């Protein structure tokens, strides 16, 4: 067996790039940005090696679901190994992480003037931690990276944030850390029970999949995992850190948070919670779907009520990630495909919106919508781009978000009609807040003109335009040819579905009233191949 | 005593010899540097002796009983090694501390050399405690340690360059510790008397036999053990016997604070582990629930009280209360091999991290006290008045504002220590916390684990607040106050080795786990 070093190389490049950027800035007083850019490009190029799997030229080796994996002993005392692996889902998440990292770097190229080297150190280390999270297949290693990504993110908010940055940073950290300690307890308990049953001490994800747990214990452990991921997602009522953290973070930090860090929660649910505890997840699904639907509505309502543009976008994230939760716990292929698509599309559209708010704040030094207005006249390019991403966010057909939300609703309708109906109202809410934001900021009379002190507002420069337009193109592509994403993610989801359906059937034999639900969901999977032809 | 027995206590003999040599040396020639050098040589020789003894011990967990009083085995030697290494760090810190405060020109009121004699005496007590297998040696060692600590806590008085406020705080700490320690010793002694009355034995083996036939329900033996446990809890500053901790930590010279927090507690934990394991006290529910309650209260109270502290030393004092609480969680399942492994690992993590934190704090405070260049006079009370200003008091949180930009290296060290205390990955503290969780899950101590989680979440708040203070952009006050913090080379070396150990054992814990499992 040959050692495949691609995955650790990606992580190592990001870690090393971060250190180099810091040192370069400290001793040469410049050079941190090119170093950050080069290391991100290198990492992306390394990831590009897996393109063959995407286009279907190379199929995974028989007997293993991974495209690539590496396993080294780390702490044999506890059966902990340094186990990295990538499959379709992991690849999508990695691609999102690195490309959004690049986007955030390029679009805020000139924003950071204070201690720039240390900024890019934190930026790259956050990305390295996230890459680790998306590739770690050892639960201990997963938790390790889960924590490693937090500290640099904390510093990004606390040092380069806006007015209430320290408060927001501490709140962000305590929420995520306290919940992840619950997860650590659940992980340790899971491993311990597995060890008692099978005599094999391991943190290996694939071996733990076969752990035999009593239903009550599994339910508690599942809750431990769910808590940690729900905080990250964020789901009501654990979302309160998010508006503060997003609002106070610098633009690049907001992009990282919204586009990438939130996805770690959804990824964790899909990768770990659902397959590890299928019976408990089926039992818990109605609760989780209700939470998801309420998050959708709640996020939309609160977004509608904001005056601060960044807070508006932050609350819209709560709403959009509610769809992800809803889709994941609908427990059928279509809805989960929709949730994965939503993770990607939301990453793109929200990152772009944060970048736009950041660009506005950079030019006008305010994000208060009551002080903005009529910007279309002075900033036509920026306004047009903003319009595009606002309608993407509200789910205009033809863009990625529409496919995602449509599939989630389609899939979850089979599982639970009333919850889906409630969540659908959220789409109306999305239209309301997105259009309201456009109307207040870009149309109407020019309230801002009196306070600009005669300076000319500079429209988007080529760098920003290219970065934003490439995201727009990606969203259109996702909207027109979503099949590619579905095909890549399908094996991972199918594997989870096998476990979940087995669990659903075993529950069904006990409770006859669940019959209808599983019958409906087993009728769906053929339909998803037609989605590729939607406009 | 046979030659083999004498060889087995070689580390103790080396320490004793070092004390005598140092006493003679000081009476002939007073030299701060020479005294420090002799101390370091003694400590290193003692560490070397530890390895010698370990190699000579019969393989496979063998042990050598030295008379009836001491029992030398691999675990005890490991603890001994850990404490001696901590003592080296304290000696380095003490050297830096005293160099600035003791005026080499004046010959009055100024005896830095005694610090090292006392330090070696504390170490003799601590190492004897680790080997103790009998209540006589236990009591003797505990008292030797305490008696040497009293003058050390008040040692600021000896430096004639120390500000007046510091001197009175130091005296206060010393007296407080003396009074409360005497009380706890009296309780412990009474407990020993009761145990003797109930079992007729003073050696741990005899007590084990008596415990095995302990009747159900209240008994003389149980009362004695509970009283003894109180005396130990006082030394470990477990809630509700923690009242002395913040004042003593704050008032004492920082190296001594580091000493009392690491060596003082580590030796007692080692003894407790041996005593409980040898006499199988884990099987008595009354004692374990007593410890569990104390641990629960320590985690919650320690972390809650730390929330409001602006003084770094008080903050670390309360956080150390909480950390001993975490350690007791692992201790409670100590009857199994895994329990003692968890305790030892957590103790190593605690000692490294606490030493590091106090080292950074102490070195920064020393550099802030540095008298004006060329000045030989005492740091005037006027100077100490300005120290009351929170921005200029080196122990206030405000003093650390923007430290990362002024002295990145020091700030990174302190940040690593704080993250380790908070239990964040890449640091040894995370592995320690992982052990606590693993131990708690094995023992099914769900209530205590819940307290660990709540305590850690509370702890995050104050560790982070300090961490974020360090990365705040410079305010005007600190920008004018001075550029970088200058510390001595020895201080840098110490910090480097502590931080390196913290990261090494945090990223590759298997190394340390192998050592512990080889015991």
mmCIF file of N, CA and C in Angstrom, chain A residues 217-305:
data_model
loop_
_atom_site.group_PDB
_atom_site.id
_atom_site.type_symbol
_atom_site.label_atom_id
_atom_site.label_comp_id
_atom_site.label_asym_id
_atom_site.label_seq_id
_atom_site.Cartn_x
_atom_site.Cartn_y
_atom_site.Cartn_z
ATOM 1 N N UNK A 217 -29.317 4.553 25.521
ATOM 2 C CA UNK A 217 -27.961 5.105 25.532
ATOM 3 C C UNK A 217 -27.671 5.811 24.210
ATOM 4 N N UNK A 218 -28.065 5.157 23.122
ATOM 5 C CA UNK A 218 -27.811 5.750 21.811
ATOM 6 C C UNK A 218 -28.486 7.103 21.704
ATOM 7 N N UNK A 219 -29.672 7.216 22.275
ATOM 8 C CA UNK A 219 -30.395 8.482 22.199
ATOM 9 C C UNK A 219 -29.628 9.583 22.919
ATOM 10 N N UNK A 220 -29.104 9.256 24.096
ATOM 11 C CA UNK A 220 -28.350 10.262 24.850
ATOM 12 C C UNK A 220 -27.079 10.655 24.114
ATOM 13 N N UNK A 221 -26.374 9.662 23.598
ATOM 14 C CA UNK A 221 -25.123 9.964 22.896
ATOM 15 C C UNK A 221 -25.415 10.800 21.656
ATOM 16 N N UNK A 222 -26.493 10.430 20.962
ATOM 17 C CA UNK A 222 -26.871 11.182 19.772
ATOM 18 C C UNK A 222 -27.117 12.643 20.151
ATOM 19 N N UNK A 223 -27.772 12.848 21.304
ATOM 20 C CA UNK A 223 -28.036 14.221 21.734
ATOM 21 C C UNK A 223 -26.731 14.976 21.977
ATOM 22 N N UNK A 224 -25.739 14.281 22.537
ATOM 23 C CA UNK A 224 -24.455 14.929 22.760
ATOM 24 C C UNK A 224 -23.859 15.442 21.460
ATOM 25 N N UNK A 225 -23.876 14.611 20.433
ATOM 26 C CA UNK A 225 -23.371 15.034 19.123
ATOM 27 C C UNK A 225 -24.260 16.140 18.554
ATOM 28 N N UNK A 226 -25.570 15.925 18.642
ATOM 29 C CA UNK A 226 -26.500 16.871 18.026
ATOM 30 C C UNK A 226 -26.314 18.266 18.605
ATOM 31 N N UNK A 227 -26.115 18.326 19.923
ATOM 32 C CA UNK A 227 -25.935 19.620 20.571
ATOM 33 C C UNK A 227 -24.780 20.387 19.948
ATOM 34 N N UNK A 228 -23.634 19.716 19.852
ATOM 35 C CA UNK A 228 -22.447 20.394 19.343
ATOM 36 C C UNK A 228 -22.676 20.879 17.917
ATOM 37 N N UNK A 229 -23.309 20.029 17.094
ATOM 38 C CA UNK A 229 -23.494 20.413 15.700
ATOM 39 C C UNK A 229 -24.594 21.450 15.565
ATOM 40 N N UNK A 230 -25.620 21.362 16.426
ATOM 41 C CA UNK A 230 -26.714 22.324 16.328
ATOM 42 C C UNK A 230 -26.243 23.721 16.719
ATOM 43 N N UNK A 231 -25.298 23.792 17.660
ATOM 44 C CA UNK A 231 -24.771 25.111 18.004
ATOM 45 C C UNK A 231 -24.040 25.694 16.806
ATOM 46 N N UNK A 232 -23.276 24.862 16.126
ATOM 47 C CA UNK A 232 -22.488 25.337 15.011
ATOM 48 C C UNK A 232 -23.375 25.712 13.817
ATOM 49 N N UNK A 233 -24.508 25.024 13.731
ATOM 50 C CA UNK A 233 -25.311 25.110 12.501
ATOM 51 C C UNK A 233 -25.774 26.516 12.143
ATOM 52 N N UNK A 234 -26.356 27.323 12.929
ATOM 53 C CA UNK A 234 -26.869 27.132 14.271
ATOM 54 C C UNK A 234 -28.363 26.885 14.204
ATOM 55 N N UNK A 235 -28.887 26.152 15.166
ATOM 56 C CA UNK A 235 -30.319 25.917 15.210
ATOM 57 C C UNK A 235 -30.890 26.583 16.449
ATOM 58 N N UNK A 236 -32.094 27.013 16.349
ATOM 59 C CA UNK A 236 -32.777 27.567 17.498
ATOM 60 C C UNK A 236 -32.774 26.533 18.618
ATOM 61 N N UNK A 237 -32.669 26.830 19.857
ATOM 62 C CA UNK A 237 -32.416 28.148 20.443
ATOM 63 C C UNK A 237 -30.937 28.364 20.750
ATOM 64 N N UNK A 238 -30.067 27.702 20.009
ATOM 65 C CA UNK A 238 -28.643 27.784 20.315
ATOM 66 C C UNK A 238 -27.929 28.734 19.360
ATOM 67 N N UNK A 239 -28.689 29.608 18.740
ATOM 68 C CA UNK A 239 -28.123 30.403 17.653
ATOM 69 C C UNK A 239 -27.615 31.754 18.124
ATOM 70 N N UNK A 240 -27.774 32.095 19.409
ATOM 71 C CA UNK A 240 -27.627 33.515 19.761
ATOM 72 C C UNK A 240 -26.203 34.026 19.590
ATOM 73 N N UNK A 241 -25.228 33.116 19.521
ATOM 74 C CA UNK A 241 -23.867 33.603 19.291
ATOM 75 C C UNK A 241 -23.702 34.141 17.879
ATOM 76 N N UNK A 242 -24.511 33.617 16.952
ATOM 77 C CA UNK A 242 -24.233 33.864 15.534
ATOM 78 C C UNK A 242 -24.408 35.320 15.110
ATOM 79 N N UNK A 243 -25.523 35.971 15.430
ATOM 80 C CA UNK A 243 -25.632 37.358 14.962
ATOM 81 C C UNK A 243 -24.496 38.226 15.480
ATOM 82 N N UNK A 244 -24.120 38.019 16.756
ATOM 83 C CA UNK A 244 -23.037 38.840 17.297
ATOM 84 C C UNK A 244 -21.720 38.541 16.593
ATOM 85 N N UNK A 245 -21.408 37.253 16.493
ATOM 86 C CA UNK A 245 -20.117 36.896 15.901
ATOM 87 C C UNK A 245 -20.039 37.370 14.447
ATOM 88 N N UNK A 246 -21.099 37.135 13.672
ATOM 89 C CA UNK A 246 -21.071 37.538 12.272
ATOM 90 C C UNK A 246 -20.970 39.044 12.130
ATOM 91 N N UNK A 247 -21.696 39.739 12.991
ATOM 92 C CA UNK A 247 -21.735 41.186 12.837
ATOM 93 C C UNK A 247 -20.415 41.815 13.230
ATOM 94 N N UNK A 248 -19.809 41.292 14.306
ATOM 95 C CA UNK A 248 -18.601 41.942 14.814
ATOM 96 C C UNK A 248 -17.343 41.496 14.077
ATOM 97 N N UNK A 249 -17.414 40.350 13.398
ATOM 98 C CA UNK A 249 -16.207 39.850 12.739
ATOM 99 C C UNK A 249 -15.829 40.760 11.572
ATOM 100 N N UNK A 250 -14.543 40.799 11.228
ATOM 101 C CA UNK A 250 -14.163 41.517 10.019
ATOM 102 C C UNK A 250 -14.736 40.781 8.803
ATOM 103 N N UNK A 251 -14.760 41.444 7.660
ATOM 104 C CA UNK A 251 -15.439 40.868 6.500
ATOM 105 C C UNK A 251 -14.913 39.469 6.181
ATOM 106 N N UNK A 252 -13.590 39.332 6.155
ATOM 107 C CA UNK A 252 -13.040 38.017 5.833
ATOM 108 C C UNK A 252 -13.468 36.986 6.863
ATOM 109 N N UNK A 253 -13.541 37.405 8.127
ATOM 110 C CA UNK A 253 -13.976 36.495 9.173
ATOM 111 C C UNK A 253 -15.428 36.095 9.004
ATOM 112 N N UNK A 254 -16.267 37.062 8.622
ATOM 113 C CA UNK A 254 -17.675 36.733 8.397
ATOM 114 C C UNK A 254 -17.806 35.729 7.264
ATOM 115 N N UNK A 255 -16.991 35.923 6.227
ATOM 116 C CA UNK A 255 -17.059 34.995 5.092
ATOM 117 C C UNK A 255 -16.671 33.599 5.548
ATOM 118 N N UNK A 256 -15.585 33.513 6.331
ATOM 119 C CA UNK A 256 -15.179 32.200 6.847
ATOM 120 C C UNK A 256 -16.294 31.578 7.670
ATOM 121 N N UNK A 257 -16.853 32.381 8.577
ATOM 122 C CA UNK A 257 -17.893 31.855 9.462
ATOM 123 C C UNK A 257 -19.084 31.357 8.658
ATOM 124 N N UNK A 258 -19.582 32.213 7.783
ATOM 125 C CA UNK A 258 -20.841 31.893 7.106
ATOM 126 C C UNK A 258 -20.640 30.801 6.067
ATOM 127 N N UNK A 259 -19.573 30.916 5.303
ATOM 128 C CA UNK A 259 -19.443 30.006 4.168
ATOM 129 C C UNK A 259 -18.912 28.657 4.603
ATOM 130 N N UNK A 260 -18.098 28.616 5.647
ATOM 131 C CA UNK A 260 -17.387 27.385 5.938
ATOM 132 C C UNK A 260 -17.702 26.840 7.320
ATOM 133 N N UNK A 261 -17.558 27.680 8.347
ATOM 134 C CA UNK A 261 -17.677 27.126 9.696
ATOM 135 C C UNK A 261 -19.079 26.619 9.998
ATOM 136 N N UNK A 262 -20.091 27.292 9.489
ATOM 137 C CA UNK A 262 -21.452 26.797 9.731
ATOM 138 C C UNK A 262 -21.627 25.421 9.105
ATOM 139 N N UNK A 263 -20.928 25.208 7.991
ATOM 140 C CA UNK A 263 -21.096 23.936 7.292
ATOM 141 C C UNK A 263 -20.524 22.773 8.070
ATOM 142 N N UNK A 264 -19.564 23.062 8.960
ATOM 143 C CA UNK A 264 -19.018 21.954 9.737
ATOM 144 C C UNK A 264 -20.102 21.320 10.593
ATOM 145 N N UNK A 265 -21.038 22.134 11.071
ATOM 146 C CA UNK A 265 -22.137 21.579 11.866
ATOM 147 C C UNK A 265 -23.004 20.662 11.030
ATOM 148 N N UNK A 266 -23.389 21.128 9.846
ATOM 149 C CA UNK A 266 -24.235 20.307 8.981
ATOM 150 C C UNK A 266 -23.492 19.052 8.545
ATOM 151 N N UNK A 267 -22.220 19.233 8.219
ATOM 152 C CA UNK A 267 -21.404 18.088 7.821
ATOM 153 C C UNK A 267 -21.351 17.061 8.950
ATOM 154 N N UNK A 268 -21.150 17.540 10.174
ATOM 155 C CA UNK A 268 -21.070 16.637 11.311
ATOM 156 C C UNK A 268 -22.351 15.838 11.475
ATOM 157 N N UNK A 269 -23.494 16.520 11.314
ATOM 158 C CA UNK A 269 -24.764 15.800 11.430
ATOM 159 C C UNK A 269 -24.844 14.699 10.382
ATOM 160 N N UNK A 270 -24.487 15.054 9.154
ATOM 161 C CA UNK A 270 -24.645 14.099 8.061
ATOM 162 C C UNK A 270 -23.627 12.966 8.167
ATOM 163 N N UNK A 271 -22.407 13.312 8.533
ATOM 164 C CA UNK A 271 -21.351 12.312 8.546
ATOM 165 C C UNK A 271 -21.397 11.459 9.803
ATOM 166 N N UNK A 272 -21.655 12.075 10.943
ATOM 167 C CA UNK A 272 -21.509 11.348 12.201
ATOM 168 C C UNK A 272 -22.843 11.027 12.870
ATOM 169 N N UNK A 273 -23.662 12.042 13.115
ATOM 170 C CA UNK A 273 -24.843 11.793 13.934
ATOM 171 C C UNK A 273 -25.784 10.796 13.267
ATOM 172 N N UNK A 274 -26.103 11.020 11.988
ATOM 173 C CA UNK A 274 -27.077 10.147 11.331
ATOM 174 C C UNK A 274 -26.556 8.705 11.193
ATOM 175 N N UNK A 275 -25.356 8.472 10.647
ATOM 176 C CA UNK A 275 -24.927 7.073 10.496
ATOM 177 C C UNK A 275 -24.574 6.389 11.811
ATOM 178 N N UNK A 276 -24.035 7.125 12.767
ATOM 179 C CA UNK A 276 -23.623 6.461 14.002
ATOM 180 C C UNK A 276 -24.824 6.057 14.843
ATOM 181 N N UNK A 277 -25.875 6.860 14.806
ATOM 182 C CA UNK A 277 -27.042 6.572 15.652
ATOM 183 C C UNK A 277 -28.307 6.563 14.811
ATOM 184 N N UNK A 278 -28.428 5.630 13.884
ATOM 185 C CA UNK A 278 -29.582 5.700 12.966
ATOM 186 C C UNK A 278 -30.924 5.575 13.682
ATOM 187 N N UNK A 279 -31.044 4.612 14.615
ATOM 188 C CA UNK A 279 -32.338 4.451 15.279
ATOM 189 C C UNK A 279 -32.699 5.707 16.057
ATOM 190 N N UNK A 280 -31.724 6.206 16.820
ATOM 191 C CA UNK A 280 -31.993 7.398 17.618
ATOM 192 C C UNK A 280 -32.326 8.577 16.719
ATOM 193 N N UNK A 281 -31.666 8.648 15.555
ATOM 194 C CA UNK A 281 -31.934 9.769 14.663
ATOM 195 C C UNK A 281 -33.338 9.687 14.105
ATOM 196 N N UNK A 282 -33.774 8.481 13.756
ATOM 197 C CA UNK A 282 -35.138 8.339 13.248
ATOM 198 C C UNK A 282 -36.127 8.758 14.323
ATOM 199 N N UNK A 283 -35.842 8.361 15.574
ATOM 200 C CA UNK A 283 -36.752 8.717 16.656
ATOM 201 C C UNK A 283 -36.737 10.214 16.907
ATOM 202 N N UNK A 284 -35.589 10.827 16.682
ATOM 203 C CA UNK A 284 -35.431 12.244 17.003
ATOM 204 C C UNK A 284 -35.868 13.135 15.841
ATOM 205 N N UNK A 285 -36.028 12.541 14.659
ATOM 206 C CA UNK A 285 -36.243 13.338 13.450
ATOM 207 C C UNK A 285 -37.380 14.351 13.563
ATOM 208 N N UNK A 286 -38.552 13.986 14.099
ATOM 209 C CA UNK A 286 -39.620 14.993 14.151
ATOM 210 C C UNK A 286 -39.206 16.233 14.935
ATOM 211 N N UNK A 287 -38.509 16.014 16.061
ATOM 212 C CA UNK A 287 -38.060 17.159 16.858
ATOM 213 C C UNK A 287 -37.105 18.019 16.035
ATOM 214 N N UNK A 288 -36.117 17.360 15.419
ATOM 215 C CA UNK A 288 -35.120 18.120 14.668
ATOM 216 C C UNK A 288 -35.770 18.863 13.505
ATOM 217 N N UNK A 289 -36.732 18.220 12.843
ATOM 218 C CA UNK A 289 -37.388 18.900 11.720
ATOM 219 C C UNK A 289 -38.171 20.101 12.220
ATOM 220 N N UNK A 290 -38.814 19.950 13.373
ATOM 221 C CA UNK A 290 -39.538 21.090 13.926
ATOM 222 C C UNK A 290 -38.577 22.231 14.225
ATOM 223 N N UNK A 291 -37.430 21.884 14.846
ATOM 224 C CA UNK A 291 -36.440 22.927 15.139
ATOM 225 C C UNK A 291 -36.019 23.601 13.837
ATOM 226 N N UNK A 292 -35.784 22.786 12.805
ATOM 227 C CA UNK A 292 -35.361 23.343 11.524
ATOM 228 C C UNK A 292 -36.404 24.309 10.972
ATOM 229 N N UNK A 293 -37.677 23.868 10.995
ATOM 230 C CA UNK A 293 -38.724 24.723 10.428
ATOM 231 C C UNK A 293 -38.853 26.010 11.219
ATOM 232 N N UNK A 294 -38.775 25.890 12.564
ATOM 233 C CA UNK A 294 -38.890 27.113 13.370
ATOM 234 C C UNK A 294 -37.711 28.029 13.081
ATOM 235 N N UNK A 295 -36.506 27.445 12.910
ATOM 236 C CA UNK A 295 -35.343 28.279 12.591
ATOM 237 C C UNK A 295 -35.561 29.034 11.292
ATOM 238 N N UNK A 296 -36.143 28.355 10.315
ATOM 239 C CA UNK A 296 -36.391 29.001 9.027
ATOM 240 C C UNK A 296 -37.254 30.249 9.223
ATOM 241 N N UNK A 297 -38.379 30.062 9.922
ATOM 242 C CA UNK A 297 -39.309 31.177 10.116
ATOM 243 C C UNK A 297 -38.680 32.253 10.983
ATOM 244 N N UNK A 298 -38.096 31.803 12.105
ATOM 245 C CA UNK A 298 -37.555 32.740 13.082
ATOM 246 C C UNK A 298 -36.452 33.587 12.451
ATOM 247 N N UNK A 299 -35.548 32.924 11.726
ATOM 248 C CA UNK A 299 -34.462 33.664 11.082
ATOM 249 C C UNK A 299 -35.002 34.696 10.108
ATOM 250 N N UNK A 300 -36.017 34.292 9.348
ATOM 251 C CA UNK A 300 -36.569 35.217 8.358
ATOM 252 C C UNK A 300 -37.215 36.410 9.036
ATOM 253 N N UNK A 301 -37.976 36.134 10.116
ATOM 254 C CA UNK A 301 -38.670 37.237 10.798
ATOM 255 C C UNK A 301 -37.658 38.205 11.387
ATOM 256 N N UNK A 302 -36.632 37.651 12.040
ATOM 257 C CA UNK A 302 -35.662 38.552 12.666
ATOM 258 C C UNK A 302 -34.834 39.283 11.619
ATOM 259 N N UNK A 303 -34.519 38.627 10.529
ATOM 260 C CA UNK A 303 -33.776 39.313 9.470
ATOM 261 C C UNK A 303 -34.578 40.508 8.983
ATOM 262 N N UNK A 304 -35.871 40.299 8.882
ATOM 263 C CA UNK A 304 -36.757 41.360 8.406
ATOM 264 C C UNK A 304 -36.707 42.574 9.334
ATOM 265 N N UNK A 305 -36.465 42.321 10.628
ATOM 266 C CA UNK A 305 -36.550 43.402 11.610
ATOM 267 C C UNK A 305 -35.236 44.143 11.809
#
